[in-house]
């Protein structure tokens, strides 16, 4: 169906941060399939793990024990500080699991109609509950009636969450992206995350963090909440977890980890041997190849290069990000840059119409990062040199 206005190019193979199209043209991939290809393309350990696992066993069922799933759950618990994992196949399913978990948790406390605090500009997926939690009218338009039970507040503003706490006694949880991805690479302050932790503790709420896009090493630590030194009650993962093999995970700790019982939630494919083997290989490669340190260092090169070349220029609102999650916000819509970059052999994305978004694979090296800059910076400069569209700047 016509769900995407697709760019007319198809890739046939890839190697590390490079992909080739049908005509043999080579592109530098600074998007990683929207934060999915953690290890880039054609990573030998990953392809070997997938080949070996698929020759042994691809799928059984969650009716049985699954050794690869148990190993992955142990590994995720060890790196995240969480106690339990529910496996699914995507980010929206991970968020659905969290929403269901929060409601069950609320009913367990005797709250009749449990509510969840969610943020402006949030993105949690496109199923009915997750698009209702999403803070973007474009995602919701036409799908009314929305799922009720969400209390929306401004992002990165602890005072409005405190107000929600005093106004609405039915709230049982907060759902937040530590760095909003689709919403325009909006980085929350670490103090905000600590304040949210404190507020959730004092109110008996669950702190649920959606790290589907920002998590898994992209910012230099496994998870962004670890930069803030806090421990959430629920953590949601997907995108980069298995480097492109579909998988999602809802991690929980303490009381939250004991909410689901046999029969309350499930998934046919979730946590199957193939996806779990790919995730185990991804996590092992991140550790063995020092990819978190690399993400931090290369992200620093990109951010510094973009700031030096673009920050403060007329037409540039802000250059921001953390690690390999970078946004350049312009004063007006810049979707045309995606095609111009493609023409020049670079894969990027624009989100929220005005934010150039970079989400490179964690294996990008410094010379490749400099190539990203050498292609992107002149493109942005000439884009900005065009007459501004007839609309109020900084609307
Ligand atoms: C992409 C994304 C989702 C949805 O993931 P899907 O796999 O597309 O369902 C949810 N939350 C965040 C933060 C995301 O970036």
Short mmCIF file of C-alpha atoms and ligand atoms in Angstrom, two decimals:
data_model
loop_
_atom_site.label_atom_id
_atom_site.label_comp_id
_atom_site.label_asym_id
_atom_site.label_seq_id
_atom_site.Cartn_x
_atom_site.Cartn_y
_atom_site.Cartn_z
CA UNK A 1 0.00 0.00 0.00
CA UNK A 2 0.98 3.59 -0.45
CA UNK A 3 2.30 4.17 3.10
CA UNK A 4 5.64 5.76 2.17
CA UNK A 5 6.53 8.40 -0.42
CA UNK A 6 9.60 6.40 -1.36
CA UNK A 7 12.86 7.77 -2.68
CA UNK A 8 13.35 6.11 -6.11
CA UNK A 9 16.53 4.19 -5.28
CA UNK A 10 17.06 0.53 -4.30
CA UNK A 11 20.18 -0.83 -2.68
CA UNK A 12 21.58 -4.23 -3.54
CA UNK A 13 24.46 -4.70 -1.12
CA UNK A 14 26.37 -3.06 1.70
CA UNK A 15 29.67 -3.15 3.53
CA UNK A 16 30.22 -1.39 6.88
CA UNK A 17 28.95 2.20 6.37
CA UNK A 18 28.67 1.89 2.59
CA UNK A 19 25.80 0.72 0.37
CA UNK A 20 25.53 0.27 -3.40
CA UNK A 21 22.44 0.77 -5.56
CA UNK A 22 21.26 -1.17 -8.62
CA UNK A 23 23.40 0.92 -10.97
CA UNK A 24 26.52 0.34 -8.88
CA UNK A 25 26.60 3.84 -7.36
CA UNK A 26 28.13 3.92 -3.85
CA UNK A 27 26.63 5.81 -0.88
CA UNK A 28 27.86 6.68 2.60
CA UNK A 29 25.17 5.60 5.06
CA UNK A 30 24.72 8.18 7.85
CA UNK A 31 21.21 6.93 8.72
CA UNK A 32 21.61 3.18 9.34
CA UNK A 33 18.03 2.41 8.30
CA UNK A 34 16.86 4.85 11.02
CA UNK A 35 19.16 3.71 13.86
CA UNK A 36 18.77 0.02 13.02
CA UNK A 37 22.02 -1.16 11.39
CA UNK A 38 24.10 -0.88 14.57
CA UNK A 39 26.99 -2.87 13.05
CA UNK A 40 26.62 -1.34 9.61
CA UNK A 41 26.19 -3.69 6.66
CA UNK A 42 27.64 -7.14 6.05
CA UNK A 43 29.22 -7.53 9.50
CA UNK A 44 30.90 -10.97 9.43
CA UNK A 45 30.10 -11.99 13.02
CA UNK A 46 26.46 -11.03 12.62
CA UNK A 47 25.96 -12.77 9.29
CA UNK A 48 27.72 -15.88 10.65
CA UNK A 49 25.51 -15.90 13.76
CA UNK A 50 22.37 -15.56 11.61
CA UNK A 51 23.53 -18.28 9.19
CA UNK A 52 24.46 -20.70 11.97
CA UNK A 53 21.27 -20.14 13.94
CA UNK A 54 19.04 -20.40 10.87
CA UNK A 55 20.64 -23.71 9.90
CA UNK A 56 19.99 -25.07 13.41
CA UNK A 57 16.62 -23.58 14.42
CA UNK A 58 14.69 -20.45 13.39
CA UNK A 59 11.47 -20.66 15.36
CA UNK A 60 9.87 -22.89 17.94
CA UNK A 61 7.32 -21.14 20.16
CA UNK A 62 7.07 -19.34 23.46
CA UNK A 63 5.15 -22.44 24.56
CA UNK A 64 8.63 -23.91 25.08
CA UNK A 65 11.86 -22.75 26.66
CA UNK A 66 14.16 -20.96 24.20
CA UNK A 67 17.85 -21.09 25.17
CA UNK A 68 18.89 -18.13 22.96
CA UNK A 69 16.08 -16.02 24.44
CA UNK A 70 17.19 -16.87 27.99
CA UNK A 71 20.79 -15.94 27.15
CA UNK A 72 19.71 -12.64 25.59
CA UNK A 73 17.44 -11.83 28.56
CA UNK A 74 20.34 -12.47 30.96
CA UNK A 75 22.64 -10.28 28.88
CA UNK A 76 20.10 -7.42 28.64
CA UNK A 77 19.42 -7.63 32.38
CA UNK A 78 23.17 -7.47 33.09
CA UNK A 79 23.81 -4.37 30.94
CA UNK A 80 20.62 -2.53 31.92
CA UNK A 81 20.20 -3.31 35.62
CA UNK A 82 16.68 -4.61 34.95
CA UNK A 83 15.12 -7.85 36.23
CA UNK A 84 12.85 -9.21 33.49
CA UNK A 85 12.36 -9.01 29.72
CA UNK A 86 9.36 -9.46 27.44
CA UNK A 87 10.37 -9.96 23.79
CA UNK A 88 8.40 -8.73 20.78
CA UNK A 89 9.25 -7.69 17.22
CA UNK A 90 9.25 -3.90 17.03
CA UNK A 91 9.36 -0.63 18.89
CA UNK A 92 5.61 -0.05 18.89
CA UNK A 93 5.07 -3.52 20.37
CA UNK A 94 7.60 -2.79 23.10
CA UNK A 95 5.66 0.40 23.89
CA UNK A 96 2.33 -1.46 23.74
CA UNK A 97 3.70 -3.92 26.29
CA UNK A 98 4.72 -1.02 28.56
CA UNK A 99 1.29 0.64 28.26
CA UNK A 100 -0.45 -2.63 29.12
CA UNK A 101 2.01 -3.24 31.95
CA UNK A 102 1.37 0.24 33.42
CA UNK A 103 -2.42 -0.27 33.27
CA UNK A 104 -2.20 -3.66 34.98
CA UNK A 105 0.11 -2.14 37.58
CA UNK A 106 -2.41 0.66 38.15
CA UNK A 107 -5.36 -1.68 38.48
CA UNK A 108 -3.26 -3.71 40.93
CA UNK A 109 -3.01 -0.57 43.07
CA UNK A 110 -6.78 -0.05 42.88
CA UNK A 111 -6.71 2.81 40.34
CA UNK A 112 -9.88 2.43 38.28
CA UNK A 113 -8.78 4.24 35.12
CA UNK A 114 -4.96 4.44 35.15
CA UNK A 115 -3.28 7.28 33.23
CA UNK A 116 0.20 7.63 31.74
CA UNK A 117 2.07 10.93 31.44
CA UNK A 118 3.46 11.39 27.91
CA UNK A 119 5.38 14.21 26.21
CA UNK A 120 4.88 16.77 23.46
CA UNK A 121 6.70 15.70 20.26
CA UNK A 122 7.04 12.13 21.58
CA UNK A 123 7.05 9.21 19.17
CA UNK A 124 6.14 5.75 20.44
CA UNK A 125 4.82 4.01 17.31
CA UNK A 126 1.84 3.65 15.01
CA UNK A 127 -0.45 1.10 16.63
CA UNK A 128 -3.58 2.64 18.12
CA UNK A 129 -2.30 2.87 21.70
CA UNK A 130 1.19 4.02 20.71
CA UNK A 131 -0.03 6.65 18.22
CA UNK A 132 -2.30 7.92 21.00
CA UNK A 133 0.79 8.19 23.25
CA UNK A 134 2.69 9.92 20.42
CA UNK A 135 2.80 13.72 20.60
CA UNK A 136 2.34 14.49 16.91
CA UNK A 137 -1.07 15.26 15.43
CA UNK A 138 0.06 14.12 11.97
CA UNK A 139 0.52 10.59 13.32
CA UNK A 140 -2.93 10.64 14.98
CA UNK A 141 -5.00 12.47 12.35
CA UNK A 142 -7.81 10.32 10.99
CA UNK A 143 -7.45 7.52 13.50
CA UNK A 144 -9.82 8.92 16.12
CA UNK A 145 -11.18 7.82 18.50
CA UNK A 146 -7.75 7.73 20.12
CA UNK A 147 -6.99 5.41 23.02
CA UNK A 148 -7.71 7.37 26.22
CA UNK A 149 -5.59 7.43 29.36
CA UNK A 150 -2.69 9.67 28.32
CA UNK A 151 -1.85 12.95 30.06
CA UNK A 152 0.32 15.15 27.83
CA UNK A 153 2.92 17.59 29.13
CA UNK A 154 5.78 19.62 27.57
CA UNK A 155 9.06 17.68 27.14
CA UNK A 156 11.99 18.35 29.47
CA UNK A 157 9.82 20.39 31.90
CA UNK A 158 9.60 18.79 35.33
CA UNK A 159 7.22 21.45 36.69
CA UNK A 160 4.42 20.42 34.33
CA UNK A 161 4.83 16.77 35.38
CA UNK A 162 4.55 17.89 39.02
CA UNK A 163 1.36 19.76 38.14
CA UNK A 164 -0.03 16.68 36.41
CA UNK A 165 0.70 14.78 39.62
CA UNK A 166 -1.33 17.19 41.72
CA UNK A 167 -4.23 17.49 39.25
CA UNK A 168 -4.67 13.90 38.20
CA UNK A 169 -4.74 11.22 40.85
CA UNK A 170 -5.18 8.46 38.29
CA UNK A 171 -1.64 8.77 36.89
CA UNK A 172 0.42 5.62 37.44
CA UNK A 173 3.41 6.03 35.10
CA UNK A 174 5.54 8.39 32.98
CA UNK A 175 6.63 7.41 29.47
CA UNK A 176 9.57 9.40 28.05
CA UNK A 177 12.27 9.25 25.37
CA UNK A 178 15.52 10.49 26.98
CA UNK A 179 16.38 11.82 23.50
CA UNK A 180 13.40 12.33 21.22
CA UNK A 181 14.23 10.95 17.77
CA UNK A 182 11.28 11.45 15.40
CA UNK A 183 10.43 14.61 17.36
CA UNK A 184 13.62 16.31 16.13
CA UNK A 185 16.61 15.03 18.20
CA UNK A 186 15.51 16.79 21.39
CA UNK A 187 17.93 15.95 24.19
CA UNK A 188 16.46 16.01 27.70
CA UNK A 189 18.65 17.30 30.51
CA UNK A 190 20.11 14.62 32.75
CA UNK A 191 18.75 16.56 35.73
CA UNK A 192 15.26 16.23 34.20
CA UNK A 193 15.65 12.45 34.13
CA UNK A 194 16.83 12.45 37.76
CA UNK A 195 13.93 14.70 38.76
CA UNK A 196 11.50 12.37 36.96
CA UNK A 197 12.99 9.44 38.89
CA UNK A 198 12.50 11.31 42.17
CA UNK A 199 8.93 12.29 41.31
CA UNK A 200 8.00 8.75 40.25
CA UNK A 201 9.47 7.42 43.52
CA UNK A 202 7.51 9.87 45.64
CA UNK A 203 4.25 9.23 43.71
CA UNK A 204 4.61 5.46 43.34
CA UNK A 205 4.62 5.84 39.53
CA UNK A 206 6.55 3.71 37.05
CA UNK A 207 9.30 5.53 35.15
CA UNK A 208 9.20 4.05 31.64
CA UNK A 209 11.93 5.11 29.20
CA UNK A 210 11.60 4.57 25.46
CA UNK A 211 15.20 3.99 24.27
CA UNK A 212 14.08 2.38 21.01
CA UNK A 213 16.08 4.95 19.00
CA UNK A 214 18.62 6.44 21.44
CA UNK A 215 19.63 3.26 23.32
CA UNK A 216 22.10 0.43 22.78
CA UNK A 217 25.43 2.22 22.69
CA UNK A 218 24.60 5.09 20.34
CA UNK A 219 25.45 7.77 22.93
CA UNK A 220 28.57 6.15 24.41
CA UNK A 221 26.80 4.11 27.11
CA UNK A 222 24.42 1.20 26.66
CA UNK A 223 21.49 3.44 27.62
CA UNK A 224 20.96 7.20 27.87
CA UNK A 225 19.45 6.87 31.37
CA UNK A 226 22.86 5.58 32.50
CA UNK A 227 24.36 9.02 31.73
CA UNK A 228 21.90 10.40 34.30
CA UNK A 229 22.82 7.72 36.83
CA UNK A 230 19.22 6.58 37.29
CA UNK A 231 17.45 3.22 37.09
CA UNK A 232 14.03 3.22 35.36
CA UNK A 233 11.22 0.75 36.10
CA UNK A 234 10.62 -0.07 32.44
CA UNK A 235 12.98 0.25 29.43
CA UNK A 236 11.88 -0.18 25.80
CA UNK A 237 14.21 -1.35 23.06
CA UNK A 238 13.95 -2.32 19.39
CA UNK A 239 15.56 -0.70 16.31
CA UNK A 240 19.30 -1.39 16.75
CA UNK A 241 19.03 -4.40 19.06
CA UNK A 242 19.65 -7.05 16.40
CA UNK A 243 21.24 -4.85 13.70
CA UNK A 244 18.30 -5.23 11.31
CA UNK A 245 16.66 -8.51 12.27
CA UNK A 246 13.26 -7.49 13.70
CA UNK A 247 13.13 -7.60 17.52
CA UNK A 248 11.72 -5.52 20.35
CA UNK A 249 12.03 -5.78 24.10
CA UNK A 250 10.23 -4.46 27.17
CA UNK A 251 12.54 -4.64 30.19
CA UNK A 252 11.18 -4.21 33.70
CA UNK A 253 12.47 -4.09 37.25
CA UNK A 254 11.12 -4.73 40.74
CA UNK A 255 7.34 -4.65 41.06
CA UNK A 256 6.99 -3.82 37.34
CA UNK A 257 8.78 -7.05 36.41
CA UNK A 258 6.16 -9.08 38.29
CA UNK A 259 3.07 -7.53 36.67
CA UNK A 260 2.62 -9.83 33.67
CA UNK A 261 1.46 -13.38 34.39
CA UNK A 262 0.88 -16.29 32.02
CA UNK A 263 -2.02 -15.22 29.81
CA UNK A 264 -1.77 -11.43 30.31
CA UNK A 265 0.51 -10.75 27.34
CA UNK A 266 2.25 -12.67 24.58
CA UNK A 267 3.72 -12.82 21.09
CA UNK A 268 4.03 -15.56 18.49
CA UNK A 269 7.35 -14.47 17.01
CA UNK A 270 8.73 -12.46 19.95
CA UNK A 271 12.12 -13.66 21.12
CA UNK A 272 12.51 -16.43 18.59
CA UNK A 273 15.91 -18.16 18.30
CA UNK A 274 16.94 -16.35 15.10
CA UNK A 275 16.23 -12.82 16.34
CA UNK A 276 17.83 -13.54 19.72
CA UNK A 277 20.99 -14.97 18.11
CA UNK A 278 21.28 -11.81 15.98
CA UNK A 279 20.82 -9.62 19.07
CA UNK A 280 23.42 -11.61 21.05
CA UNK A 281 25.90 -11.19 18.17
CA UNK A 282 25.14 -7.46 18.00
CA UNK A 283 25.68 -6.92 21.74
CA UNK A 284 28.88 -9.02 21.67
CA UNK A 285 30.28 -7.01 18.75
CA UNK A 286 29.45 -3.70 20.47
CA UNK A 287 31.57 -4.85 23.43
CA UNK A 288 34.38 -6.62 21.57
CA UNK A 289 34.90 -3.81 19.09
CA UNK A 290 34.57 -0.93 21.58
CA UNK A 291 31.67 0.53 19.63
CA UNK A 292 30.22 2.57 22.50
CA UNK A 293 33.48 4.50 22.91
CA UNK A 294 33.63 4.81 19.13
CA UNK A 295 30.07 6.18 18.97
CA UNK A 296 30.94 8.80 21.56
CA UNK A 297 34.17 9.82 19.80
CA UNK A 298 32.81 9.85 16.23
CA UNK A 299 29.63 11.56 17.40
CA UNK A 300 31.88 14.23 18.90
CA UNK A 301 33.71 14.67 15.58
CA UNK A 302 30.43 15.07 13.70
CA UNK A 303 28.82 17.39 16.24
CA UNK A 304 31.92 19.59 16.54
CA UNK A 305 32.30 19.73 12.74
CA UNK A 306 28.67 20.66 12.21
CA UNK A 307 28.73 23.24 15.00
CA UNK A 308 31.89 24.84 13.67
CA UNK A 309 30.55 25.02 10.12
CA UNK A 310 26.89 25.82 10.74
CA UNK A 311 25.99 26.94 14.27
CA UNK A 312 25.01 30.60 14.50
CA UNK A 313 24.67 30.98 10.71
CA UNK A 314 21.53 32.73 9.48
CA UNK A 315 18.92 30.02 8.86
CA UNK A 316 20.39 27.53 11.35
CA UNK A 317 18.26 27.28 14.48
CA UNK A 318 20.45 24.81 16.40
CA UNK A 319 22.97 21.98 16.05
CA UNK A 320 22.37 19.38 18.78
CA UNK A 321 22.69 15.75 19.73
CA UNK A 322 24.55 13.19 21.79
CA UNK A 323 26.93 10.60 20.37
CA UNK A 324 25.76 9.26 17.01
CA UNK A 325 22.33 10.87 17.28
CA UNK A 326 22.60 14.31 15.74
CA UNK A 327 20.15 16.94 14.54
CA UNK A 328 20.66 20.21 12.66
CA UNK A 329 17.52 22.32 12.89
CA UNK A 330 17.04 24.93 10.19
CA UNK A 331 14.60 27.84 10.25
CA UNK A 332 12.51 26.46 7.40
CA UNK A 333 11.54 23.08 5.85
CA UNK A 334 14.54 21.34 4.30
CA UNK A 335 13.23 17.99 3.06
CA UNK A 336 14.86 18.75 -0.33
CA UNK A 337 18.26 18.14 1.28
CA UNK A 338 17.54 14.39 1.47
CA UNK A 339 17.47 14.11 -2.35
CA UNK A 340 20.44 16.45 -2.77
CA UNK A 341 22.50 14.38 -0.33
CA UNK A 342 21.46 11.17 -2.10
CA UNK A 343 22.62 12.67 -5.38
CA UNK A 344 25.95 13.44 -3.70
CA UNK A 345 26.23 9.88 -2.35
CA UNK A 346 25.12 10.41 1.27
CA UNK A 347 22.13 8.92 3.12
CA UNK A 348 20.53 11.26 5.66
CA UNK A 349 17.01 11.99 6.87
CA UNK A 350 14.93 15.06 7.71
CA UNK A 351 12.39 14.85 10.55
CA UNK A 352 9.82 17.37 11.79
CA UNK A 353 10.29 19.04 8.35
CA UNK A 354 13.18 21.22 9.51
CA UNK A 355 15.61 18.92 11.33
CA UNK A 356 18.42 17.18 9.40
CA UNK A 357 18.94 13.89 11.24
CA UNK A 358 22.09 11.73 11.35
CA UNK A 359 22.00 8.24 12.93
CA UNK A 360 25.11 6.53 11.55
CA UNK A 361 26.08 2.90 12.22
CA UNK A 362 28.22 2.57 15.36
CA UNK A 363 31.14 1.28 13.24
CA UNK A 364 31.73 4.59 11.41
CA UNK A 365 35.38 5.71 11.59
CA UNK A 366 36.83 9.21 11.71
CA UNK A 367 37.71 9.50 8.04
CA UNK A 368 34.16 8.45 7.13
CA UNK A 369 32.74 11.00 9.59
CA UNK A 370 34.85 13.67 7.87
CA UNK A 371 33.45 12.52 4.52
CA UNK A 372 29.93 12.99 5.92
CA UNK A 373 30.88 16.55 6.89
CA UNK A 374 32.55 17.28 3.56
CA UNK A 375 29.39 16.29 1.68
CA UNK A 376 26.74 17.64 4.05
CA UNK A 377 28.16 21.02 5.07
CA UNK A 378 28.43 22.48 1.52
CA UNK A 379 24.94 21.18 0.73
CA UNK A 380 23.45 22.91 3.79
CA UNK A 381 25.38 26.09 3.04
CA UNK A 382 24.10 26.31 -0.52
CA UNK A 383 20.60 25.39 0.65
CA UNK A 384 20.73 28.31 3.09
CA UNK A 385 22.13 30.63 0.42
CA UNK A 386 18.88 30.25 -1.55
CA UNK A 387 16.24 32.88 -0.86
CA UNK A 388 14.20 31.90 2.20
CA UNK A 389 10.67 30.72 1.38
CA UNK A 390 7.98 33.34 1.78
CA UNK A 391 6.96 32.47 5.31
CA UNK A 392 7.81 33.89 8.68
CA UNK A 393 11.25 32.67 9.73
CA UNK A 394 11.32 31.15 13.22
CA UNK A 395 7.56 30.61 13.15
C1 LIG B 1 10.93 3.96 15.87
C2 LIG B 1 10.44 4.21 17.25
C3 LIG B 1 9.34 3.50 17.77
C4 LIG B 1 8.50 2.56 16.94
O1 LIG B 1 9.25 1.48 16.49
P1 LIG B 1 8.65 0.53 15.32
O2 LIG B 1 9.64 -0.60 15.29
O3 LIG B 1 8.66 1.34 14.06
O4 LIG B 1 7.30 0.12 15.74
C5 LIG B 1 9.01 3.74 19.08
N1 LIG B 1 9.70 4.59 19.86
C6 LIG B 1 10.76 5.28 19.38
C7 LIG B 1 11.49 6.20 20.28
C8 LIG B 1 11.16 5.12 18.07
O5 LIG B 1 12.18 5.83 17.59
#
